[in-house]
Amino acid sequence: MTANEQTRVITRADVARLAGVSSAVVSYVINDGPRPVAAATAERVRQAIEVLGYRPNSSARALRRGVGDTIGLVLPDSSNPFFAELALEIQRLAAASGRAVLLASTTGNQRHENRVIEGLLSRQVEGLIVRSDAAHRDPFTTIRADVPAVLLDTMAPIPGRRSVGADLRAGADLLVEHLIAEHGLTRVGLIMGEDQSGLADPRELGWRDAQRRHGLPEGPIARGVFSRPGGYAAMQRMLATGKPPQAIFASSDVQAIGVLRALHEAGVRVPEDIALVSFDGTVEVEYSWPPLTAAQQPVAQIAREAFRMITDPGPDDVYRLIPTELVIRRSCGCAAEPTH
Amino acid sequence: MTANEQTRVITRADVARLAGVSSAVVSYVINDGPRPVAAATAERVRQAIEVLGYRPNSSARALRRGVGDTIGLVLPDSSNPFFAELALEIQRLAAASGRAVLLASTTGNQRHENRVIEGLLSRQVEGLIVRSDAAHRDPFTTIRADVPAVLLDTMAPIPGRRSVGADLRAGADLLVEHLIAEHGLTRVGLIMGEDQSGLADPRELGWRDAQRRHGLPEGPIARGVFSRPGGYAAMQRMLATGKPPQAIFASSDVQAIGVLRALHEAGVRVPEDIALVSFDGTVEVEYSWPPLTAAQQPVAQIAREAFRMITDPGPDDVYRLIPTELVIRRSCGCAAEPTH
C-alpha cells in the first residue's frame, strides 16, 4: 500500500461504485431509509462498506476533530432515579452537540471519588460535572482541574466554584406549606437523609421555615441513608415511637418509596391516616401507590445550566439555584385522581 | 521554563518539601486519611499541590498509558432501572480495572442509534457493549467496528456476533409454572412489550411453554411499549374486555409497575383478585406495593460476561444465555412477608 492510498478518505461514492448502485442507495442502507432497498442490494452495499472500511461522514468529521469534545460526569449511585434522569438529560444535550459523556459513579468514600475524578481528567475531558456523594464536598480542593468544572447540589456557595442545583429550601417550604395551609395538618414529621457535611440540609431548613411561619411546634425527625432501605428503616423507627405525625415529608423520592412500604406494612393508609409528600418528583413516585405529591426537581434546567457552564464557561464563582415545581397527586390528601 | 523543567514529573516529595511537612502527611490530605491532619496544615498542603500542579500517582500512570482503556456502552433509556443497574455494574468492573465508560443512551430510531455508536467508535474505545433499542437488531451490519463488540439481549444467536443476556424464555416459563403449579391459577394473561424485530419474544414463548405443558388454553395478551405508561395502558385495555385473567405475567418491571397502577385504580386487589409476576427483578419491584414476585435478571453476571468479551475477546461468534432466579414475594399469592 502506498502512502497515498493510506491517507485517502473512502467516500460514499467509492462504496456506490463497488456495489454498483447510486450514492443515494448507499445512504438509504446506512440510515435505514428514508426509501426501502431490496435485501440483495442492501447486502451488496454492506459488503462494499466492509471491504472498503468506509465510515459515514459524521464519524469522519469526529475523527478529524480528535478525541476531545467529551464531558466527564460524576454521579452517586445511578439506581436513584433522580440521578438516572439527570444523566439522561446531560447525555441528550451532549449528543445534540456532537459530544460524548464519560460517566462515572461514585457510591464509595471520598478517596474513591477522587480517584474517579482523576481518572476522567486523565482522559482529557473538555469539562467536568460532579455531584459528590456528600452533596457539599468540593473535590477540587485536592484535585487540580485544568478544565471547567461544575458542582451540582452544593448546599451553599463554594468560593471559586461553579455550582447549580434546585432550590431545596424553597421547595421543601412549599411542600410543608401545602400540608399545613391546604390540609390543616399541624404535625408534620421529617424523614431526612444523612450527610457528612455537617451543614444543615436546606430541605430540613425549609421544613422548619413553614412550621415556624404558622407558629407550629416542630414535628418529629428520623434520619437514614438517602435510599429506599434508609427511608424504610427511618419510618419504622418513627412509627415505633407510638406517636406518629399526621403527615410525613420525605427528603427524597427513594426515601419516600421506603416510607410508603413501611406505612403499607403497618396498615397505615396514605393519605387517610398519614399524608406523605416527597422531594425529587421522579417517575417512580408518579407510579407508586398512591402517587406522591412532590417538589419536582428541574432536571432539564439543571442539566442545561451545568452543560452551559462547561461549554461556554463564564466566571468560575457562580451559585445558581433553580425553583422546583409543586406537583399535586393523591398522597397529600388532594384527590387529583379518582379514588375508590 | 527549561525543557528539563517542563518534562520533570512533580512528586509527592516536592509537595511535602514546599508545604514543610512529611510525605505521609501529603498522602493523608490527598486521601482524606487514614490519619487526621490539622486544618491549617492541610490548607498548606493543598496550596502546594495547586502551585506545583501535582497529580497523584494513579493519574500519572493513566496519563502515561494514554487515552485508551475506555469502554463504550450503548443502552436504551436509562430511566428503566434494569438498564441503570446494568450500567452501574459495568462501570464498577471498568473502574476496578482502571478503565472508564463512555455511556450513550439511544431512545431514538435506528438512525440515531447508528450515529451514537459511530460517535463512540470515533473516540477510540477499546470495545463496545450495545443493547439496541430493538433487542434483536445488529447495528454492525452497517457499521464497521475495528474493536471487540458485544450485543446484549439478542433474542437469538446472530452469526459472527458476541451476544449475552438472560435466558428470557426459561425465566418466563419458571414464573408462569409457579403461578399454575403452586397457586393453581389456570388463566394467566400476558402484558407484553412491543418490538419491531418481527421475532417472537422469548418471554412470550416461555409463557406459552408453561401453559402448554399443563394443557391449558392460552390466556389473553395485551401489548404496549416497554415502559410504565405502556404497561398501564395495556392493563387498562385488558380490564376493559370484562374478562380479566386470574394472574398477569408482565414482561418487564417497568410494565409491571404500570400494570399495578391500573389494578390499584380499578380497585383490583393484588394478589387476592389478580396475582402479578414480573420480569427483571429490579429494586423498584422489591419496593412496590405489594412487592412483586419476579424472574431476576443476572445483572452482575451479564455485566461480567460482556466485560470479559471486550477485555479478553475469544471467538466472535458466541451466544451466551444466563439463567434468571425466581424471587418470591407477595404479589403471586405467597405470603413471604407479613400481610395485614
CSV table of N, CA, C and O in Angstrom, one decimal, chain A residues 229-304:
chain,number,residue,atom,x,y,z
A,229,PRO,N,-34.1,1.5,51.4
A,229,PRO,CA,-34.0,0.9,52.7
A,229,PRO,C,-33.8,1.9,53.8
A,229,PRO,O,-34.3,1.8,54.9
A,230,GLY,N,-33.1,3.0,53.5
A,230,GLY,CA,-32.9,4.1,54.5
A,230,GLY,C,-34.2,4.7,54.9
A,230,GLY,O,-34.4,4.9,56.1
A,231,GLY,N,-35.1,5.0,54.0
A,231,GLY,CA,-36.4,5.6,54.3
A,231,GLY,C,-37.3,4.6,55.0
A,231,GLY,O,-38.0,5.0,55.9
A,232,TYR,N,-37.2,3.4,54.6
A,232,TYR,CA,-38.0,2.3,55.2
A,232,TYR,C,-37.7,2.2,56.7
A,232,TYR,O,-38.5,2.2,57.6
A,233,ALA,N,-36.4,2.1,57.0
A,233,ALA,CA,-35.9,1.9,58.4
A,233,ALA,C,-36.3,3.1,59.2
A,233,ALA,O,-36.7,3.0,60.4
A,234,ALA,N,-36.1,4.3,58.7
A,234,ALA,CA,-36.3,5.6,59.4
A,234,ALA,C,-37.8,5.7,59.8
A,234,ALA,O,-38.2,6.0,60.9
A,235,MET,N,-38.7,5.3,58.8
A,235,MET,CA,-40.1,5.4,59.1
A,235,MET,C,-40.5,4.3,60.1
A,235,MET,O,-41.4,4.6,61.0
A,236,GLN,N,-40.0,3.2,60.0
A,236,GLN,CA,-40.3,2.1,61.1
A,236,GLN,C,-39.9,2.7,62.5
A,236,GLN,O,-40.7,2.5,63.4
A,237,ARG,N,-38.8,3.3,62.6
A,237,ARG,CA,-38.4,3.9,63.9
A,237,ARG,C,-39.4,4.9,64.3
A,237,ARG,O,-39.7,5.0,65.5
A,238,MET,N,-39.8,5.8,63.4
A,238,MET,CA,-40.8,6.8,63.8
A,238,MET,C,-42.1,6.2,64.2
A,238,MET,O,-42.7,6.7,65.2
A,239,LEU,N,-42.5,5.2,63.5
A,239,LEU,CA,-43.8,4.5,63.9
A,239,LEU,C,-43.6,3.9,65.3
A,239,LEU,O,-44.6,3.9,66.1
A,240,ALA,N,-42.5,3.4,65.6
A,240,ALA,CA,-42.2,2.6,66.8
A,240,ALA,C,-42.3,3.5,68.1
A,240,ALA,O,-42.5,3.0,69.2
A,241,THR,N,-42.2,4.8,67.9
A,241,THR,CA,-42.3,5.7,69.0
A,241,THR,C,-43.7,5.8,69.5
A,241,THR,O,-44.0,6.3,70.6
A,242,GLY,N,-44.7,5.3,68.7
A,242,GLY,CA,-46.1,5.3,69.1
A,242,GLY,C,-46.8,6.6,69.0
A,242,GLY,O,-48.0,6.7,69.3
A,243,LYS,N,-46.1,7.7,68.6
A,243,LYS,CA,-46.7,9.0,68.4
A,243,LYS,C,-46.5,9.5,67.0
A,243,LYS,O,-45.8,10.5,66.8
A,244,PRO,N,-47.0,8.8,66.0
A,244,PRO,CA,-46.8,9.2,64.6
A,244,PRO,C,-47.4,10.6,64.3
A,244,PRO,O,-48.4,10.9,64.9
A,245,PRO,N,-46.7,11.3,63.4
A,245,PRO,CA,-47.3,12.6,63.0
A,245,PRO,C,-48.5,12.5,62.0
A,245,PRO,O,-48.8,11.3,61.7
A,246,GLN,N,-49.1,13.6,61.7
A,246,GLN,CA,-50.3,13.5,60.7
A,246,GLN,C,-49.8,13.4,59.3
A,246,GLN,O,-50.6,13.0,58.4
A,247,ALA,N,-48.6,13.9,59.1
A,247,ALA,CA,-48.0,13.9,57.7
A,247,ALA,C,-46.5,13.7,57.8
A,247,ALA,O,-45.9,14.0,58.8
A,248,ILE,N,-46.0,13.2,56.6
A,248,ILE,CA,-44.5,13.0,56.5
A,248,ILE,C,-44.0,13.7,55.3
A,248,ILE,O,-44.6,13.7,54.2
A,249,PHE,N,-42.9,14.4,55.5
A,249,PHE,CA,-42.2,15.0,54.4
A,249,PHE,C,-40.9,14.1,54.2
A,249,PHE,O,-40.0,14.1,55.1
A,250,ALA,N,-40.8,13.4,53.1
A,250,ALA,CA,-39.5,12.6,52.9
A,250,ALA,C,-38.6,13.4,52.0
A,250,ALA,O,-39.0,14.0,51.0
A,251,SER,N,-37.3,13.5,52.4
A,251,SER,CA,-36.4,14.4,51.7
A,251,SER,C,-36.0,13.9,50.3
A,251,SER,O,-35.2,14.7,49.7
A,252,SER,N,-36.3,12.7,49.9
A,252,SER,CA,-36.0,12.3,48.5
A,252,SER,C,-37.0,11.2,48.1
A,252,SER,O,-37.6,10.5,49.0
A,253,ASP,N,-37.2,11.0,46.8
A,253,ASP,CA,-38.1,10.0,46.3
A,253,ASP,C,-37.7,8.6,46.8
A,253,ASP,O,-38.6,7.8,47.2
A,254,VAL,N,-36.4,8.3,46.7
A,254,VAL,CA,-36.1,6.9,47.1
A,254,VAL,C,-36.4,6.7,48.6
A,254,VAL,O,-36.9,5.6,48.9
A,255,GLN,N,-36.2,7.7,49.4
A,255,GLN,CA,-36.6,7.5,50.8
A,255,GLN,C,-38.2,7.4,50.9
A,255,GLN,O,-38.7,6.6,51.7
A,256,ALA,N,-38.9,8.2,50.2
A,256,ALA,CA,-40.4,8.2,50.2
A,256,ALA,C,-40.9,6.8,49.9
A,256,ALA,O,-41.9,6.3,50.4
A,257,ILE,N,-40.2,6.1,48.9
A,257,ILE,CA,-40.7,4.8,48.5
A,257,ILE,C,-40.5,3.8,49.6
A,257,ILE,O,-41.3,3.0,49.9
A,258,GLY,N,-39.4,4.0,50.4
A,258,GLY,CA,-39.2,3.2,51.6
A,258,GLY,C,-40.2,3.5,52.7
A,258,GLY,O,-40.7,2.6,53.3
A,259,VAL,N,-40.5,4.8,52.8
A,259,VAL,CA,-41.5,5.2,53.8
A,259,VAL,C,-42.9,4.6,53.5
A,259,VAL,O,-43.6,4.0,54.4
A,260,LEU,N,-43.2,4.6,52.2
A,260,LEU,CA,-44.5,4.1,51.8
A,260,LEU,C,-44.6,2.6,52.1
A,260,LEU,O,-45.7,2.1,52.6
A,261,ARG,N,-43.5,1.9,51.9
A,261,ARG,CA,-43.5,0.5,52.2
A,261,ARG,C,-43.7,0.2,53.7
A,261,ARG,O,-44.5,-0.7,54.1
A,262,ALA,N,-43.0,1.0,54.5
A,262,ALA,CA,-43.2,0.8,56.0
A,262,ALA,C,-44.6,1.1,56.4
A,262,ALA,O,-45.2,0.4,57.3
A,263,LEU,N,-45.2,2.2,55.8
A,263,LEU,CA,-46.6,2.5,56.2
A,263,LEU,C,-47.6,1.4,55.7
A,263,LEU,O,-48.4,1.0,56.5
A,264,HIS,N,-47.4,0.9,54.5
A,264,HIS,CA,-48.3,-0.2,54.0
A,264,HIS,C,-48.2,-1.4,54.9
A,264,HIS,O,-49.2,-2.0,55.3
A,265,GLU,N,-46.9,-1.7,55.2
A,265,GLU,CA,-46.8,-2.9,56.1
A,265,GLU,C,-47.4,-2.8,57.4
A,265,GLU,O,-47.9,-3.7,58.1
A,266,ALA,N,-47.4,-1.5,57.9
A,266,ALA,CA,-48.0,-1.3,59.3
A,266,ALA,C,-49.5,-1.1,59.2
A,266,ALA,O,-50.2,-0.8,60.2
A,267,GLY,N,-50.1,-1.2,58.0
A,267,GLY,CA,-51.5,-1.0,57.8
A,267,GLY,C,-51.9,0.5,57.9
A,267,GLY,O,-53.1,0.7,58.2
A,268,VAL,N,-51.0,1.4,57.8
A,268,VAL,CA,-51.3,2.8,57.8
A,268,VAL,C,-51.7,3.3,56.4
A,268,VAL,O,-51.0,3.1,55.5
A,269,ARG,N,-52.9,3.8,56.3
A,269,ARG,CA,-53.4,4.3,55.0
A,269,ARG,C,-52.8,5.7,54.6
A,269,ARG,O,-52.8,6.6,55.5
A,270,VAL,N,-52.4,5.8,53.3
A,270,VAL,CA,-51.9,7.1,52.8
A,270,VAL,C,-52.9,7.6,51.8
A,270,VAL,O,-53.2,6.8,50.8
A,271,PRO,N,-53.5,8.7,51.9
A,271,PRO,CA,-53.3,9.8,52.9
A,271,PRO,C,-54.2,9.8,54.1
A,271,PRO,O,-54.1,10.6,54.9
A,272,GLU,N,-55.2,8.8,54.1
A,272,GLU,CA,-56.2,8.9,55.1
A,272,GLU,C,-55.7,8.9,56.6
A,272,GLU,O,-56.2,9.7,57.4
A,273,ASP,N,-54.7,8.1,56.9
A,273,ASP,CA,-54.1,8.1,58.2
A,273,ASP,C,-52.9,9.0,58.4
A,273,ASP,O,-52.8,9.8,59.3
A,274,ILE,N,-52.0,8.9,57.4
A,274,ILE,CA,-50.9,9.8,57.4
A,274,ILE,C,-50.7,10.3,55.9
A,274,ILE,O,-50.7,9.5,55.0
A,275,ALA,N,-50.6,11.6,55.7
A,275,ALA,CA,-50.3,12.1,54.4
A,275,ALA,C,-48.8,12.0,54.1
A,275,ALA,O,-48.0,11.9,55.1
A,276,LEU,N,-48.4,12.0,52.9
A,276,LEU,CA,-46.9,11.8,52.5
A,276,LEU,C,-46.6,12.7,51.3
A,276,LEU,O,-47.3,12.7,50.3
A,277,VAL,N,-45.5,13.5,51.5
A,277,VAL,CA,-45.0,14.3,50.3
A,277,VAL,C,-43.6,14.0,50.2
A,277,VAL,O,-42.9,13.6,51.1
A,278,SER,N,-43.0,14.2,49.0
A,278,SER,CA,-41.7,13.8,48.7
A,278,SER,C,-40.9,14.9,47.9
A,278,SER,O,-41.5,15.8,47.4
A,279,PHE,N,-39.6,14.7,47.9
A,279,PHE,CA,-38.8,15.7,47.1
A,279,PHE,C,-38.0,14.9,46.0
A,279,PHE,O,-37.4,13.9,46.3
A,280,ASP,N,-38.1,15.4,44.8
A,280,ASP,CA,-37.4,15.0,43.6
A,280,ASP,C,-38.5,14.9,42.4
A,280,ASP,O,-38.2,15.4,41.4
A,281,GLY,N,-39.6,14.2,42.7
A,281,GLY,CA,-40.6,14.1,41.7
A,281,GLY,C,-40.2,13.3,40.5
A,281,GLY,O,-40.6,13.7,39.3
A,282,THR,N,-39.5,12.2,40.7
A,282,THR,CA,-39.2,11.3,39.5
A,282,THR,C,-40.4,10.5,39.1
A,282,THR,O,-41.4,10.4,39.8
A,283,VAL,N,-40.2,9.7,38.0
A,283,VAL,CA,-41.3,8.9,37.5
A,283,VAL,C,-41.7,7.8,38.6
A,283,VAL,O,-42.8,7.4,38.6
A,284,GLU,N,-40.7,7.5,39.4
A,284,GLU,CA,-41.0,6.4,40.4
A,284,GLU,C,-42.2,6.7,41.3
A,284,GLU,O,-43.0,5.9,41.7
A,285,VAL,N,-42.2,8.0,41.8
A,285,VAL,CA,-43.3,8.4,42.7
A,285,VAL,C,-44.6,8.8,41.9
A,285,VAL,O,-45.6,9.0,42.5
A,286,GLU,N,-44.5,9.0,40.6
A,286,GLU,CA,-45.7,9.2,39.8
A,286,GLU,C,-46.4,7.8,39.7
A,286,GLU,O,-47.6,7.8,39.6
A,287,TYR,N,-45.7,6.7,39.7
A,287,TYR,CA,-46.2,5.4,39.6
A,287,TYR,C,-46.3,4.6,40.9
A,287,TYR,O,-46.6,3.4,40.9
A,288,SER,N,-46.0,5.2,42.0
A,288,SER,CA,-46.1,4.5,43.3
A,288,SER,C,-47.6,4.5,43.6
A,288,SER,O,-48.4,5.1,43.0
A,289,TRP,N,-48.0,3.7,44.7
A,289,TRP,CA,-49.4,3.7,45.1
A,289,TRP,C,-49.5,4.1,46.6
A,289,TRP,O,-49.0,3.4,47.4
A,290,PRO,N,-50.2,5.2,46.9
A,290,PRO,CA,-50.7,6.2,46.0
A,290,PRO,C,-49.6,7.0,45.3
A,290,PRO,O,-48.5,7.0,45.8
A,291,PRO,N,-49.9,7.6,44.2
A,291,PRO,CA,-48.9,8.5,43.5
A,291,PRO,C,-48.6,9.6,44.5
A,291,PRO,O,-49.5,10.1,45.2
A,292,LEU,N,-47.4,10.1,44.6
A,292,LEU,CA,-47.0,11.1,45.6
A,292,LEU,C,-46.9,12.5,45.1
A,292,LEU,O,-46.4,12.8,44.0
A,293,THR,N,-47.5,13.4,45.9
A,293,THR,CA,-47.3,14.8,45.8
A,293,THR,C,-45.8,15.1,46.0
A,293,THR,O,-45.3,14.6,47.0
A,294,ALA,N,-45.2,15.9,45.2
A,294,ALA,CA,-43.8,16.1,45.3
A,294,ALA,C,-43.3,17.5,44.8
A,294,ALA,O,-44.0,18.1,44.0
A,295,ALA,N,-42.2,17.9,45.4
A,295,ALA,CA,-41.5,19.1,44.8
A,295,ALA,C,-40.6,18.5,43.7
A,295,ALA,O,-39.7,17.7,43.9
A,296,GLN,N,-40.9,18.9,42.4
A,296,GLN,CA,-40.2,18.3,41.3
A,296,GLN,C,-39.0,19.0,40.9
A,296,GLN,O,-39.0,20.2,40.7
A,297,GLN,N,-37.9,18.3,40.9
A,297,GLN,CA,-36.6,18.8,40.5
A,297,GLN,C,-36.6,19.3,39.1
A,297,GLN,O,-37.1,18.6,38.2
A,298,PRO,N,-36.0,20.5,38.8
A,298,PRO,CA,-36.0,21.0,37.4
A,298,PRO,C,-34.8,20.3,36.7
A,298,PRO,O,-33.8,21.0,36.4
A,299,VAL,N,-35.0,19.0,36.5
A,299,VAL,CA,-33.8,18.2,35.9
A,299,VAL,C,-33.3,18.8,34.6
A,299,VAL,O,-32.1,18.9,34.4
A,300,ALA,N,-34.2,19.1,33.7
A,300,ALA,CA,-33.8,19.5,32.4
A,300,ALA,C,-33.0,20.9,32.5
A,300,ALA,O,-32.0,21.1,31.9
A,301,GLN,N,-33.5,21.8,33.4
A,301,GLN,CA,-32.8,23.1,33.6
A,301,GLN,C,-31.5,22.9,34.2
A,301,GLN,O,-30.5,23.6,33.9
A,302,ILE,N,-31.4,22.0,35.3
A,302,ILE,CA,-30.1,21.8,35.9
A,302,ILE,C,-29.1,21.3,34.9
A,302,ILE,O,-28.0,21.8,34.8
A,303,ALA,N,-29.6,20.3,34.1
A,303,ALA,CA,-28.7,19.8,33.1
A,303,ALA,C,-28.2,20.9,32.1
A,303,ALA,O,-27.0,21.0,31.8
A,304,ARG,N,-29.1,21.7,31.6
A,304,ARG,CA,-28.8,22.8,30.7
A,304,ARG,C,-27.8,23.8,31.3
A,304,ARG,O,-26.8,24.1,30.6
